[in-house]
Amino acid sequence: MSEPSRSKELPVSLLTDSVMVEACQARDFGRIFQLVKARAGIYPSMVARRCDLTPSRVGEVIAGRRQLLHMDVIERISDGLRIPGHMLGLARRSWETPPSLTVTPREPAEVPTSAVEPLAAGLPGADVDSILALAAELDLNASTLDALHSSIADYWRRDDEHGGETLRPAVVGQLRYVVDLLKEQRPTPLRDGLHSIAAELARLTGWTYFDARQYNQARAYFTESLGLAKAVDDRQFMANVLACMSLQATYQDKPGDALALVMAAQDQARTAAGTTSRVLAMLAMREAFAHATLGNHGATHTAISEAHTHFGRISTGDPDPAWVAYFDEPKLIVDTGIAHGRLGEAALAEPLIADALRREHQTNHRGRAFHAFWLARTQLQRGKLDEACHTAAMDALAPAAAVSSQRVAGHLQEFYEQLEPFRREPAAVAFESRLREVLPRQISGSPHP
C-alpha cells in the first residue's frame, strides 16, 4: 500500500521543541522516531520507506537495541524526514533552500571562455571518434588481452594511492571500448577473455562509485559486472562481485542483505573449479563483517576462525586470481581486528589493527587512512582519548588528504562525532583543529564553540 499523500515537512512546533532539538543533537534516533510518530503521524513503516531502512531496523532503533552511526544513513534520515541538516550536525541539505533563492554559480572570471575554445575546437567530436574506431584495424590477440589486464592492474594501484574520482572516466571509457569489441564475432578464447576484462572494469567502476558513497550507481555497475562474469561462468569472479555488494550493504545499514549476498558469494566459490584458499579466506572475512554488523558474536567468531583456517592452507603455487592478491597477511589481521571492533571487542581489536598498520604498504593511502580510523575508534572505546586523537590526527588524516574518498571522509566525521562527550578536552580540540585544516571541504558541520 502506498503512503497517503501528505506533506513531507515536519511540523514547525516539533522541530523547535526542546525535546526534539536535544534528541537530534544527541542523534538519539530511537527518540526521534518516537517523536515523529506521536507528533507528525509518521509511523515506523513510513520512516522505513522514507529513509530506505528496513522496518525491523527501525523497530530495533526504537527499542534501543541498535544505534545508527554511518553518515550516509544519517543523511538519508535527514532527507527522508526533512530534518534540517544543522539539527543533526550535517551541512545544509539541498532541499532546505527554496528554488526562488537558489543562486546559479558564476563562471570563474579567471578562466575566460576564449582560452578553452581553441583547445576544444582542435579535438574531434565523439561521433568522429566512433568513425575512426571503425576504420582502425585491430589485430585482437592474446597480447591485447594481456595489455588490457595490465591497464586494470594499474588502475587498481592508482585507485589505492589517489582514489577513483579522477580515474573513473578512463575506466568507463575502456569498459565501453571492450563492450564494443564484444559486438563482433570472436574466437571463443578471445571472446571469453573480453567478457572477463569487461567484468573487471565494471566492478572497478562500481567500486569507485561505492568509495564515493554513490551507492545506486555502484550497485548498477556491480550488477553489470555480475552478468558479464556469469556469461562465461566465472564463478570465482561472481563471488568477488557479490562480496563487494555485501560490503556495500553493511555501509547502507542493511546487514541482512550483506549476509545474504556473502552467503551467495560463498556458494558460487564452492561450486567453481579451482577456487583457492585465499579467495575462501577473503569471503569468510566478509561473512564475519556481516555477522558483526548484525551483532552476532558467536557467528562472527566462527567466520573469523574459518578465514584464518583457509588462509593457513595457502600455498605459494596457488593459482590465485589477480583481484584477490590484496588479501595478504596484514589484511587478514586488520580485518580480524575490524570485525572484533564492530562487535565492541576493543581490547581484542586494538593490537591486531596496530600490528597490521605497522606492516601495511605506505602507498596504500586509503587503506592506511581507513585502518587508522578503526585503530583510533577502538582506542576511544577503551578510554584512551589522547591516543585515539593522536592516531586519528597523525595516522589517518595525512593519507586521507592524499586520496579522494568520501567513504574515508565519512569515517573521519564519524570519529569526530564520537568525540562529542570530550569536545572540550585538549586532545579533542587539537584533533578538530587539525581535521578542519586538512579536510575543510569534505567534513560536514560547523565548528563547535
Tab-separated table of C-alpha atoms in Angstrom:
chain	number	residue	atom	x	y	z
A	1	MET	CA	0.000	0.000	0.000
A	2	SER	CA	1.359	3.407	-0.915
A	3	GLU	CA	1.806	6.077	1.727
A	4	PRO	CA	-1.114	8.536	1.902
A	5	SER	CA	-0.447	11.862	0.242
A	6	ARG	CA	0.736	14.346	2.836
A	7	SER	CA	3.390	16.984	3.277
A	8	LYS	CA	6.855	15.608	3.884
A	9	GLU	CA	7.664	18.541	6.147
A	10	LEU	CA	7.642	18.032	9.917
A	11	PRO	CA	5.552	20.482	11.974
A	12	VAL	CA	7.490	23.580	12.966
A	13	SER	CA	6.304	23.053	16.545
A	14	LEU	CA	8.076	19.671	16.566
A	15	LEU	CA	11.310	20.941	15.008
A	16	THR	CA	11.527	23.734	17.578
A	17	ASP	CA	10.536	21.582	20.560
A	18	SER	CA	13.428	21.347	23.044
A	19	VAL	CA	12.977	17.570	23.373
A	20	MET	CA	13.312	17.111	19.592
A	21	VAL	CA	16.259	19.506	19.431
A	22	GLU	CA	18.090	17.590	22.178
A	23	ALA	CA	17.322	14.218	20.552
A	24	CYS	CA	18.747	15.464	17.234
A	25	GLN	CA	21.870	16.894	18.881
A	26	ALA	CA	22.488	13.536	20.557
A	27	ARG	CA	21.500	11.653	17.381
A	28	ASP	CA	19.089	9.651	19.520
A	29	PHE	CA	17.176	8.220	16.580
A	30	GLY	CA	15.020	5.976	18.754
A	31	ARG	CA	13.624	9.071	20.451
A	32	ILE	CA	13.402	10.954	17.118
A	33	PHE	CA	11.354	8.149	15.531
A	34	GLN	CA	9.020	8.085	18.546
A	35	LEU	CA	8.515	11.859	18.360
A	36	VAL	CA	7.758	11.931	14.624
A	37	LYS	CA	5.234	9.123	15.161
A	38	ALA	CA	3.488	10.872	18.051
A	39	ARG	CA	3.657	14.454	16.744
A	40	ALA	CA	3.645	14.073	12.947
A	41	GLY	CA	1.801	10.780	12.420
A	42	ILE	CA	4.780	9.223	10.641
A	43	TYR	CA	4.716	5.599	11.744
A	44	PRO	CA	7.771	3.282	11.751
A	45	SER	CA	6.787	1.673	8.430
A	46	MET	CA	6.674	5.151	6.851
A	47	VAL	CA	10.016	6.055	8.439
A	48	ALA	CA	11.498	2.908	6.907
A	49	ARG	CA	10.205	3.779	3.420
A	50	ARG	CA	11.254	7.419	3.562
A	51	CYS	CA	14.750	6.682	4.886
A	52	ASP	CA	15.454	3.484	2.911
A	53	LEU	CA	15.694	1.358	6.066
A	54	THR	CA	14.063	-1.972	6.847
A	55	PRO	CA	11.059	-1.868	9.211
A	56	SER	CA	12.822	-4.305	11.531
A	57	ARG	CA	15.838	-1.990	11.748
A	58	VAL	CA	13.611	0.965	12.642
A	59	GLY	CA	11.966	-1.187	15.313
A	60	GLU	CA	15.364	-2.153	16.755
A	61	VAL	CA	16.379	1.509	16.927
A	62	ILE	CA	13.158	2.495	18.695
A	63	ALA	CA	13.624	-0.395	21.146
A	64	GLY	CA	17.167	0.779	21.896
A	65	ARG	CA	18.791	-2.391	20.557
A	66	ARG	CA	20.691	-0.687	17.721
A	67	GLN	CA	22.414	2.635	17.038
A	68	LEU	CA	22.710	4.345	13.663
A	69	LEU	CA	26.213	5.726	13.151
A	70	HIS	CA	27.005	5.671	9.409
A	71	MET	CA	26.916	9.128	7.876
A	72	ASP	CA	25.041	8.068	4.748
A	73	VAL	CA	22.246	6.612	6.925
A	74	ILE	CA	22.069	9.828	8.978
A	75	GLU	CA	21.874	11.847	5.754
A	76	ARG	CA	19.033	9.609	4.491
A	77	ILE	CA	17.116	10.212	7.729
A	78	SER	CA	17.646	13.972	7.442
A	79	ASP	CA	16.396	13.952	3.842
A	80	GLY	CA	13.606	11.417	4.338
A	81	LEU	CA	12.092	13.080	7.409
A	82	ARG	CA	13.003	16.624	6.369
A	83	ILE	CA	15.048	17.310	9.499
A	84	PRO	CA	17.271	20.344	8.761
A	85	GLY	CA	20.907	19.366	8.406
A	86	HIS	CA	22.219	21.610	11.187
A	87	MET	CA	19.995	19.839	13.746
A	88	LEU	CA	21.871	16.574	13.080
A	89	GLY	CA	25.328	18.125	12.681
A	90	LEU	CA	25.215	17.954	8.867
A	91	ALA	CA	25.774	20.535	6.189
A	92	ARG	CA	22.731	22.385	4.867
A	93	ARG	CA	20.647	19.973	2.761
A	94	SER	CA	19.781	20.838	-0.850
A	95	TRP	CA	16.013	20.811	-0.160
A	96	GLU	CA	16.357	23.472	2.573
A	97	THR	CA	16.860	26.258	0.004
A	98	PRO	CA	13.658	27.306	-1.856
A	99	PRO	CA	14.074	27.245	-5.681
A	100	SER	CA	13.487	31.003	-5.843
A	101	LEU	CA	16.548	31.573	-3.664
A	102	THR	CA	18.861	29.169	-5.493
A	103	VAL	CA	21.844	31.020	-6.906
A	104	THR	CA	23.397	29.896	-10.161
A	105	PRO	CA	27.191	29.923	-9.744
A	106	ARG	CA	29.053	32.346	-11.959
A	107	GLU	CA	31.654	31.179	-14.366
A	108	PRO	CA	35.115	31.777	-12.861
A	109	ALA	CA	36.367	35.110	-14.153
A	110	GLU	CA	39.959	33.912	-14.167
A	111	VAL	CA	39.233	31.192	-16.792
A	112	PRO	CA	37.992	33.050	-19.908
A	113	THR	CA	35.979	31.021	-22.414
A	114	SER	CA	38.287	32.142	-25.182
A	115	ALA	CA	41.143	30.219	-23.553
A	116	VAL	CA	39.189	26.957	-23.614
A	117	GLU	CA	37.511	27.158	-27.023
A	118	PRO	CA	40.648	26.725	-29.163
A	119	LEU	CA	41.533	23.539	-27.277
A	120	ALA	CA	38.007	22.107	-27.625
A	121	ALA	CA	37.843	23.092	-31.287
A	122	GLY	CA	41.016	21.134	-32.002
A	123	LEU	CA	39.606	17.855	-30.670
A	124	PRO	CA	37.387	15.526	-32.739
A	125	GLY	CA	33.806	15.007	-31.606
A	126	ALA	CA	32.512	11.739	-30.153
A	127	ASP	CA	30.935	10.744	-33.490
A	128	VAL	CA	34.243	11.165	-35.310
A	129	ASP	CA	35.969	9.075	-32.625
A	130	SER	CA	33.483	6.289	-33.338
A	131	ILE	CA	34.133	6.523	-37.108
A	132	LEU	CA	37.891	6.374	-36.581
A	133	ALA	CA	37.488	3.356	-34.310
A	134	LEU	CA	35.530	1.555	-37.036
A	135	ALA	CA	38.172	2.385	-39.637
A	136	ALA	CA	41.054	1.205	-37.464
A	137	GLU	CA	42.238	-2.356	-37.886
A	138	LEU	CA	42.741	-4.055	-34.545
A	139	ASP	CA	44.588	-7.328	-34.569
A	140	LEU	CA	42.961	-8.686	-31.431
A	141	ASN	CA	45.033	-11.461	-29.887
A	142	ALA	CA	46.282	-12.761	-26.557
A	143	SER	CA	48.775	-9.907	-26.165
A	144	THR	CA	45.886	-7.417	-26.497
A	145	LEU	CA	44.136	-9.093	-23.571
A	146	ASP	CA	47.377	-9.012	-21.568
A	147	ALA	CA	47.689	-5.269	-22.217
A	148	LEU	CA	44.116	-4.692	-21.024
A	149	HIS	CA	44.755	-6.728	-17.859
A	150	SER	CA	47.884	-4.646	-17.216
A	151	SER	CA	45.806	-1.480	-17.507
A	152	ILE	CA	43.350	-2.818	-14.919
A	153	ALA	CA	46.184	-3.658	-12.500
A	154	ASP	CA	47.499	-0.110	-12.929
A	155	TYR	CA	44.017	1.344	-12.342
A	156	TRP	CA	43.726	-0.512	-9.029
A	157	ARG	CA	47.167	0.686	-7.920
A	158	ARG	CA	46.259	4.290	-8.721
A	159	ASP	CA	42.893	3.862	-7.004
A	160	ASP	CA	44.657	2.791	-3.795
A	161	GLU	CA	47.031	5.738	-3.970
A	162	HIS	CA	44.775	8.550	-5.194
A	163	GLY	CA	41.151	7.379	-5.171
A	164	GLY	CA	38.856	6.687	-8.067
A	165	GLU	CA	37.149	10.021	-8.708
A	166	THR	CA	39.519	11.248	-11.428
A	167	LEU	CA	40.228	7.679	-12.553
A	168	ARG	CA	36.598	6.788	-13.318
A	169	PRO	CA	36.291	8.464	-16.774
A	170	ALA	CA	39.247	6.460	-18.078
A	171	VAL	CA	37.895	3.203	-16.647
A	172	VAL	CA	34.399	3.788	-18.048
A	173	GLY	CA	35.886	4.697	-21.437
A	174	GLN	CA	37.871	1.472	-21.543
A	175	LEU	CA	34.804	-0.510	-20.431
A	176	ARG	CA	32.822	0.890	-23.366
A	177	TYR	CA	35.710	0.095	-25.689
A	178	VAL	CA	35.787	-3.548	-24.580
A	179	VAL	CA	31.991	-3.867	-24.794
A	180	ASP	CA	32.202	-2.584	-28.387
A	181	LEU	CA	34.792	-5.262	-29.146
A	182	LEU	CA	32.341	-7.867	-27.874
A	183	LYS	CA	29.797	-6.846	-30.521
A	184	GLU	CA	31.892	-8.527	-33.229
A	185	GLN	CA	32.337	-12.255	-33.759
A	186	ARG	CA	35.461	-13.528	-31.998
A	187	PRO	CA	37.025	-16.934	-31.400
A	188	THR	CA	35.776	-18.363	-28.110
A	189	PRO	CA	39.020	-17.865	-26.114
A	190	LEU	CA	39.226	-14.193	-27.110
A	191	ARG	CA	35.518	-13.620	-26.522
A	192	ASP	CA	35.703	-15.188	-23.053
A	193	GLY	CA	38.773	-13.096	-22.273
A	194	LEU	CA	36.972	-9.905	-23.286
A	195	HIS	CA	33.987	-10.828	-21.100
A	196	SER	CA	36.311	-11.290	-18.122
A	197	ILE	CA	38.043	-7.958	-18.761
A	198	ALA	CA	34.700	-6.160	-19.123
A	199	ALA	CA	33.542	-7.729	-15.836
A	200	GLU	CA	36.681	-6.470	-14.077
A	201	LEU	CA	36.280	-2.947	-15.488
A	202	ALA	CA	32.601	-2.847	-14.462
A	203	ARG	CA	33.484	-3.967	-10.938
A	204	LEU	CA	36.220	-1.324	-10.705
A	205	THR	CA	33.756	1.335	-11.864
A	206	GLY	CA	31.268	0.140	-9.246
A	207	TRP	CA	33.987	0.298	-6.616
A	208	THR	CA	34.842	3.920	-7.449
A	209	TYR	CA	31.169	4.856	-7.059
A	210	PHE	CA	30.948	2.887	-3.805
A	211	ASP	CA	34.004	4.715	-2.451
A	212	ALA	CA	32.324	7.996	-3.408
A	213	ARG	CA	29.189	6.842	-1.495
A	214	GLN	CA	27.106	6.919	-4.691
A	215	TYR	CA	25.506	3.607	-3.889
A	216	ASN	CA	22.848	3.364	-6.597
A	217	GLN	CA	25.415	3.847	-9.344
A	218	ALA	CA	27.747	1.395	-7.637
A	219	ARG	CA	25.040	-1.262	-7.472
A	220	ALA	CA	24.236	-0.786	-11.180
A	221	TYR	CA	27.852	-1.419	-12.215
A	222	PHE	CA	28.287	-4.313	-9.772
A	223	THR	CA	25.172	-5.914	-11.261
A	224	GLU	CA	26.540	-5.391	-14.778
A	225	SER	CA	29.839	-6.976	-13.708
A	226	LEU	CA	27.967	-9.949	-12.268
A	227	GLY	CA	26.162	-10.508	-15.574
A	228	LEU	CA	29.378	-10.296	-17.597
A	229	ALA	CA	31.094	-12.846	-15.351
A	230	LYS	CA	28.069	-15.140	-15.478
A	231	ALA	CA	28.179	-15.092	-19.300
A	232	VAL	CA	31.473	-17.002	-19.158
A	233	ASP	CA	30.602	-18.952	-15.979
A	234	ASP	CA	33.436	-17.339	-13.989
A	235	ARG	CA	32.044	-18.270	-10.583
A	236	GLN	CA	35.073	-17.131	-8.613
A	237	PHE	CA	34.702	-13.635	-10.043
A	238	MET	CA	30.942	-13.716	-9.443
A	239	ALA	CA	31.782	-14.469	-5.804
A	240	ASN	CA	34.121	-11.477	-5.776
A	241	VAL	CA	31.411	-9.114	-7.073
A	242	LEU	CA	28.837	-10.443	-4.600
A	243	ALA	CA	31.369	-9.870	-1.800
A	244	CYS	CA	31.706	-6.226	-2.923
A	245	MET	CA	27.933	-5.844	-2.868
A	246	SER	CA	27.857	-7.388	0.615
A	247	LEU	CA	30.370	-4.832	1.876
A	248	GLN	CA	28.304	-2.013	0.385
A	249	ALA	CA	25.190	-3.350	2.154
A	250	THR	CA	26.966	-3.025	5.526
A	251	TYR	CA	27.603	0.657	4.740
A	252	GLN	CA	23.940	1.138	3.884
A	253	ASP	CA	22.982	-0.357	7.256
A	254	LYS	CA	21.422	-3.406	5.605
A	255	PRO	CA	23.214	-6.248	7.414
A	256	GLY	CA	20.585	-8.810	6.423
A	257	ASP	CA	21.294	-8.060	2.757
A	258	ALA	CA	25.034	-8.152	3.460
A	259	LEU	CA	24.803	-11.635	4.946
A	260	ALA	CA	22.610	-12.969	2.117
A	261	LEU	CA	24.996	-11.607	-0.534
A	262	VAL	CA	28.145	-13.011	1.045
A	263	MET	CA	26.470	-16.399	1.541
A	264	ALA	CA	25.631	-16.394	-2.176
A	265	ALA	CA	29.258	-15.472	-2.888
A	266	GLN	CA	30.483	-18.463	-0.906
A	267	ASP	CA	28.062	-20.743	-2.727
A	268	GLN	CA	29.462	-19.568	-6.073
A	269	ALA	CA	33.040	-20.048	-4.898
A	270	ARG	CA	32.430	-23.576	-3.601
A	271	THR	CA	30.943	-24.695	-6.922
A	272	ALA	CA	33.715	-23.117	-9.005
A	273	ALA	CA	36.559	-25.231	-10.272
A	274	GLY	CA	39.885	-24.324	-8.689
A	275	THR	CA	38.715	-21.840	-6.063
A	276	THR	CA	41.783	-21.030	-3.984
A	277	SER	CA	42.185	-20.873	-0.222
A	278	ARG	CA	42.931	-17.143	-0.400
A	279	VAL	CA	39.558	-16.489	-2.064
A	280	LEU	CA	37.761	-18.587	0.569
A	281	ALA	CA	39.596	-16.735	3.362
A	282	MET	CA	38.548	-13.349	1.962
A	283	LEU	CA	34.920	-14.457	1.670
A	284	ALA	CA	34.878	-15.853	5.215
A	285	MET	CA	36.116	-12.500	6.497
A	286	ARG	CA	33.346	-10.687	4.605
A	287	GLU	CA	30.902	-13.061	6.276
A	288	ALA	CA	32.407	-12.090	9.635
A	289	PHE	CA	31.757	-8.410	8.823
A	290	ALA	CA	28.100	-9.139	8.069
A	291	HIS	CA	27.611	-11.130	11.293
A	292	ALA	CA	29.408	-8.439	13.298
A	293	THR	CA	27.157	-5.740	11.865
A	294	LEU	CA	24.182	-7.835	12.984
A	295	GLY	CA	25.758	-8.172	16.445
A	296	ASN	CA	26.038	-11.983	16.222
A	297	HIS	CA	29.082	-12.686	18.403
A	298	GLY	CA	29.236	-16.457	18.025
A	299	ALA	CA	28.743	-16.445	14.251
A	300	THR	CA	31.343	-13.675	13.858
A	301	HIS	CA	33.959	-15.613	15.803
A	302	THR	CA	33.208	-18.774	13.798
A	303	ALA	CA	33.625	-16.913	10.490
A	304	ILE	CA	36.894	-15.339	11.699
A	305	SER	CA	38.193	-18.791	12.616
A	306	GLU	CA	37.251	-20.128	9.166
A	307	ALA	CA	39.048	-17.219	7.491
A	308	HIS	CA	42.256	-17.994	9.394
A	309	THR	CA	41.922	-21.720	8.668
A	310	HIS	CA	41.593	-21.101	4.928
A	311	PHE	CA	44.464	-18.609	4.994
A	312	GLY	CA	46.682	-21.192	6.694
A	313	ARG	CA	46.154	-23.522	3.730
A	314	ILE	CA	47.528	-21.064	1.162
A	315	SER	CA	50.465	-22.413	-0.864
A	316	THR	CA	52.983	-20.495	-2.953
A	317	GLY	CA	51.893	-22.166	-6.179
A	318	ASP	CA	48.160	-21.496	-5.776
A	319	PRO	CA	46.561	-20.081	-8.964
A	320	ASP	CA	45.126	-17.040	-7.168
A	321	PRO	CA	43.172	-14.585	-9.341
A	322	ALA	CA	44.852	-11.168	-9.549
A	323	TRP	CA	41.888	-9.485	-7.851
A	324	VAL	CA	42.446	-11.322	-4.553
A	325	ALA	CA	46.197	-10.673	-4.274
A	326	TYR	CA	45.495	-7.733	-1.924
A	327	PHE	CA	44.285	-10.167	0.760
A	328	ASP	CA	47.683	-10.784	2.348
A	329	GLU	CA	48.562	-11.456	5.988
A	330	PRO	CA	48.397	-7.807	7.148
A	331	LYS	CA	44.970	-7.523	5.512
A	332	LEU	CA	43.779	-10.701	7.257
A	333	ILE	CA	44.999	-9.344	10.592
A	334	VAL	CA	43.496	-5.871	10.201
A	335	ASP	CA	40.151	-7.249	9.030
A	336	THR	CA	40.105	-9.578	12.031
A	337	GLY	CA	40.622	-6.552	14.261
A	338	ILE	CA	37.875	-4.595	12.494
A	339	ALA	CA	35.418	-7.491	12.894
A	340	HIS	CA	36.154	-7.549	16.641
A	341	GLY	CA	35.836	-3.762	16.711
A	342	ARG	CA	32.399	-3.923	15.087
A	343	LEU	CA	31.341	-6.216	17.944
A	344	GLY	CA	32.649	-3.762	20.529
A	345	GLU	CA	35.537	-6.067	21.472
A	346	ALA	CA	38.049	-3.229	21.508
A	347	ALA	CA	40.635	-4.983	23.683
A	348	LEU	CA	40.964	-7.734	21.057
A	349	ALA	CA	40.775	-5.329	18.125
A	350	GLU	CA	43.350	-2.690	19.058
A	351	PRO	CA	46.614	-4.746	18.998
A	352	LEU	CA	45.604	-6.503	15.774
A	353	ILE	CA	44.873	-3.285	13.882
A	354	ALA	CA	48.005	-1.593	15.252
A	355	ASP	CA	50.186	-4.539	14.158
A	356	ALA	CA	48.699	-4.580	10.654
A	357	LEU	CA	49.171	-0.820	10.253
A	358	ARG	CA	52.878	-1.163	11.027
A	359	ARG	CA	53.207	-3.742	8.225
A	360	GLU	CA	50.973	-2.098	5.620
A	361	HIS	CA	52.332	-0.537	2.406
A	362	GLN	CA	52.867	3.217	2.748
A	363	THR	CA	51.486	3.856	-0.740
A	364	ASN	CA	48.049	2.441	0.075
A	365	HIS	CA	46.737	5.800	1.294
A	366	ARG	CA	43.062	4.910	1.512
A	367	GLY	CA	43.715	1.617	3.303
A	368	ARG	CA	46.004	3.277	5.825
A	369	ALA	CA	43.505	6.076	6.497
A	370	PHE	CA	40.662	3.587	6.897
A	371	HIS	CA	42.605	1.289	9.213
A	372	ALA	CA	43.963	4.192	11.281
A	373	PHE	CA	40.379	5.350	11.780
A	374	TRP	CA	39.494	1.915	13.152
A	375	LEU	CA	42.512	1.943	15.446
A	376	ALA	CA	41.509	5.367	16.787
A	377	ARG	CA	37.935	4.162	17.259
A	378	THR	CA	38.995	1.110	19.286
A	379	GLN	CA	41.354	3.243	21.384
A	380	LEU	CA	38.479	5.605	22.124
A	381	GLN	CA	36.278	2.648	23.098
A	382	ARG	CA	38.967	1.661	25.603
A	383	GLY	CA	39.015	5.146	27.134
A	384	LYS	CA	42.363	6.141	25.617
A	385	LEU	CA	41.273	9.610	24.493
A	386	ASP	CA	44.743	11.118	23.954
A	387	GLU	CA	45.989	8.076	21.999
A	388	ALA	CA	42.823	7.953	19.899
A	389	CYS	CA	43.032	11.614	18.924
A	390	HIS	CA	46.750	11.307	18.186
A	391	THR	CA	46.156	8.243	15.960
A	392	ALA	CA	43.354	9.977	14.073
A	393	ALA	CA	45.312	13.213	13.631
A	394	MET	CA	48.723	11.772	12.786
A	395	ASP	CA	47.984	8.421	11.126
A	396	ALA	CA	44.562	8.881	9.491
A	397	LEU	CA	44.392	12.490	8.298
A	398	ALA	CA	47.556	12.596	6.181
A	399	PRO	CA	46.693	9.580	3.975
A	400	ALA	CA	43.038	10.684	3.906
A	401	ALA	CA	44.108	14.040	2.449
A	402	ALA	CA	46.199	12.249	-0.194
A	403	VAL	CA	43.294	10.214	-1.554
A	404	SER	CA	39.896	11.312	-2.860
A	405	SER	CA	37.487	9.115	-0.877
A	406	GLN	CA	34.152	10.248	0.509
A	407	ARG	CA	33.982	6.929	2.352
A	408	VAL	CA	37.133	7.737	4.327
A	409	ALA	CA	35.952	11.300	4.932
A	410	GLY	CA	32.693	9.889	6.292
A	411	HIS	CA	34.552	7.653	8.725
A	412	LEU	CA	36.609	10.577	9.992
A	413	GLN	CA	33.461	12.555	10.592
A	414	GLU	CA	32.052	9.550	12.485
A	415	PHE	CA	35.096	9.682	14.749
A	416	TYR	CA	34.654	13.433	15.176
A	417	GLU	CA	31.041	12.888	16.261
A	418	GLN	CA	32.133	10.197	18.739
A	419	LEU	CA	34.294	12.836	20.431
A	420	GLU	CA	31.189	14.836	21.402
A	421	PRO	CA	31.401	13.974	25.150
A	422	PHE	CA	35.059	15.075	25.186
A	423	ARG	CA	34.731	18.156	22.980
A	424	ARG	CA	36.454	20.489	25.455
A	425	GLU	CA	39.388	18.178	26.175
A	426	PRO	CA	42.702	19.464	24.744
A	427	ALA	CA	43.275	16.321	22.649
A	428	ALA	CA	39.825	16.594	21.057
A	429	VAL	CA	40.251	20.317	20.406
A	430	ALA	CA	43.611	19.675	18.731
A	431	PHE	CA	42.136	16.916	16.543
A	432	GLU	CA	39.205	19.078	15.458
A	433	SER	CA	41.565	21.902	14.514
A	434	ARG	CA	43.752	19.526	12.516
A	435	LEU	CA	40.704	17.930	10.873
A	436	ARG	CA	39.354	21.236	9.623
A	437	GLU	CA	42.778	22.265	8.437
A	438	VAL	CA	43.404	19.100	6.402
A	439	LEU	CA	39.876	18.253	5.149
A	440	PRO	CA	37.941	21.544	5.230
A	441	ARG	CA	35.610	20.742	2.332
A	442	GLN	CA	34.953	17.072	2.948
A	443	ILE	CA	33.721	17.283	6.542
A	444	SER	CA	30.139	18.386	7.171
A	445	GLY	CA	29.048	20.528	10.065
A	446	SER	CA	30.227	23.754	11.610
A	447	PRO	CA	32.936	24.184	14.247
A	448	HIS	CA	31.830	23.930	17.839
A	449	PRO	CA	32.415	26.926	20.126
